[in-house]
Amino acid sequence: MSDGADIKIAGNGPILVSGAFALTGEDGQPVTDLNPTIALCRCGLSANKPFCDGTHSSEGWTSA
Ligand code: FES
């Protein structure tokens, strides 16, 4: 744990970000109303990118 963002790679799942962080959208504007911990998709299958929507699990995606 640090004073800044805590970033964890979930096994066969998303990138979990918590702590002190800011997320900026592709339009350069801050993304607000975020949960204290966000899950960012790394499988490419989410219908709600950049966030994980759980599709990695239902599709059996693995990080290997
Ligand atoms: S990591 Fe969960 S949908 Fe991509």
PDB file of C-alpha atoms and ligand atoms in Angstrom:
ATOM      1  CA  MET A   1       0.000   0.000   0.000  1.00  0.00           C
ATOM      2  CA  SER A   2       1.243   3.500  -0.763  1.00  0.00           C
ATOM      3  CA  ASP A   3       0.071   7.081  -0.341  1.00  0.00           C
ATOM      4  CA  GLY A   4      -0.701   7.159  -4.059  1.00  0.00           C
ATOM      5  CA  ALA A   5      -2.500   4.739  -6.297  1.00  0.00           C
ATOM      6  CA  ASP A   6      -2.385   1.056  -5.525  1.00  0.00           C
ATOM      7  CA  ILE A   7      -2.456  -0.975  -8.740  1.00  0.00           C
ATOM      8  CA  LYS A   8      -2.943  -4.707  -8.727  1.00  0.00           C
ATOM      9  CA  ILE A   9      -3.075  -7.124 -11.637  1.00  0.00           C
ATOM     10  CA  ALA A  10      -5.793  -9.647 -10.929  1.00  0.00           C
ATOM     11  CA  GLY A  11      -5.060 -13.200 -11.996  1.00  0.00           C
ATOM     12  CA  ASN A  12      -6.888 -13.808 -15.291  1.00  0.00           C
ATOM     13  CA  GLY A  13      -8.774 -10.585 -14.730  1.00  0.00           C
ATOM     14  CA  PRO A  14      -8.700  -6.817 -14.677  1.00  0.00           C
ATOM     15  CA  ILE A  15      -6.286  -4.217 -13.385  1.00  0.00           C
ATOM     16  CA  LEU A  16      -7.533  -3.025  -9.986  1.00  0.00           C
ATOM     17  CA  VAL A  17      -6.788   0.585  -9.097  1.00  0.00           C
ATOM     18  CA  SER A  18      -7.445   2.102  -5.684  1.00  0.00           C
ATOM     19  CA  GLY A  19      -6.067   4.789  -3.429  1.00  0.00           C
ATOM     20  CA  ALA A  20      -5.315   8.279  -4.669  1.00  0.00           C
ATOM     21  CA  PHE A  21      -5.726   8.305  -8.428  1.00  0.00           C
ATOM     22  CA  ALA A  22      -7.362  10.316 -11.173  1.00  0.00           C
ATOM     23  CA  LEU A  23      -8.728   8.943 -14.426  1.00  0.00           C
ATOM     24  CA  THR A  24      -8.759  11.125 -17.521  1.00  0.00           C
ATOM     25  CA  GLY A  25     -10.991  10.269 -20.473  1.00  0.00           C
ATOM     26  CA  GLU A  26      -9.911  10.313 -24.100  1.00  0.00           C
ATOM     27  CA  ASP A  27     -11.456  13.772 -24.331  1.00  0.00           C
ATOM     28  CA  GLY A  28      -8.980  14.999 -21.746  1.00  0.00           C
ATOM     29  CA  GLN A  29     -11.660  15.499 -19.136  1.00  0.00           C
ATOM     30  CA  PRO A  30     -11.543  13.878 -15.702  1.00  0.00           C
ATOM     31  CA  VAL A  31     -13.820  10.901 -15.225  1.00  0.00           C
ATOM     32  CA  THR A  32     -15.852  11.501 -12.088  1.00  0.00           C
ATOM     33  CA  ASP A  33     -18.172   9.499  -9.856  1.00  0.00           C
ATOM     34  CA  LEU A  34     -15.743   6.601  -9.705  1.00  0.00           C
ATOM     35  CA  ASN A  35     -15.841   3.897  -7.080  1.00  0.00           C
ATOM     36  CA  PRO A  36     -12.928   3.896  -4.594  1.00  0.00           C
ATOM     37  CA  THR A  37     -11.585   0.865  -6.455  1.00  0.00           C
ATOM     38  CA  ILE A  38     -11.968   0.582 -10.202  1.00  0.00           C
ATOM     39  CA  ALA A  39     -11.341  -2.419 -12.431  1.00  0.00           C
ATOM     40  CA  LEU A  40      -9.800  -1.691 -15.814  1.00  0.00           C
ATOM     41  CA  CYS A  41     -10.249  -4.246 -18.572  1.00  0.00           C
ATOM     42  CA  ARG A  42      -7.123  -5.902 -19.871  1.00  0.00           C
ATOM     43  CA  CYS A  43      -8.745  -8.678 -21.872  1.00  0.00           C
ATOM     44  CA  GLY A  44     -10.251  -6.377 -24.498  1.00  0.00           C
ATOM     45  CA  LEU A  45     -13.676  -8.023 -24.278  1.00  0.00           C
ATOM     46  CA  SER A  46     -15.545  -5.561 -22.041  1.00  0.00           C
ATOM     47  CA  ALA A  47     -18.545  -3.750 -23.507  1.00  0.00           C
ATOM     48  CA  ASN A  48     -17.870  -0.927 -21.035  1.00  0.00           C
ATOM     49  CA  LYS A  49     -14.221  -0.077 -21.741  1.00  0.00           C
ATOM     50  CA  PRO A  50     -12.065   1.003 -20.111  1.00  0.00           C
ATOM     51  CA  PHE A  51     -13.830  -0.715 -17.239  1.00  0.00           C
ATOM     52  CA  CYS A  52     -14.098  -4.438 -16.691  1.00  0.00           C
ATOM     53  CA  ASP A  53     -17.652  -5.754 -16.984  1.00  0.00           C
ATOM     54  CA  GLY A  54     -16.854  -9.346 -16.048  1.00  0.00           C
ATOM     55  CA  THR A  55     -16.830 -10.674 -19.599  1.00  0.00           C
ATOM     56  CA  HIS A  56     -13.289 -11.984 -19.111  1.00  0.00           C
ATOM     57  CA  SER A  57     -14.726 -14.536 -16.711  1.00  0.00           C
ATOM     58  CA  SER A  58     -17.702 -15.653 -18.789  1.00  0.00           C
ATOM     59  CA  GLU A  59     -15.426 -15.970 -21.846  1.00  0.00           C
ATOM     60  CA  GLY A  60     -12.788 -17.916 -19.966  1.00  0.00           C
ATOM     61  CA  TRP A  61     -10.078 -15.387 -20.757  1.00  0.00           C
ATOM     62  CA  THR A  62      -6.654 -16.124 -19.266  1.00  0.00           C
ATOM     63  CA  SER A  63      -3.607 -13.908 -19.003  1.00  0.00           C
ATOM     64  CA  ALA A  64      -1.246 -16.674 -20.021  1.00  0.00           C
TER      65      ALA A  64
HETATM   66  S1  FES B   1     -10.741  -7.794 -17.830  1.00  0.00           S
HETATM   67 FE1  FES B   1     -12.795  -8.034 -17.285  1.00  0.00          FE
HETATM   68  S2  FES B   1     -13.905  -7.734 -19.092  1.00  0.00           S
HETATM   69 FE2  FES B   1     -11.829  -7.460 -19.668  1.00  0.00          FE
END
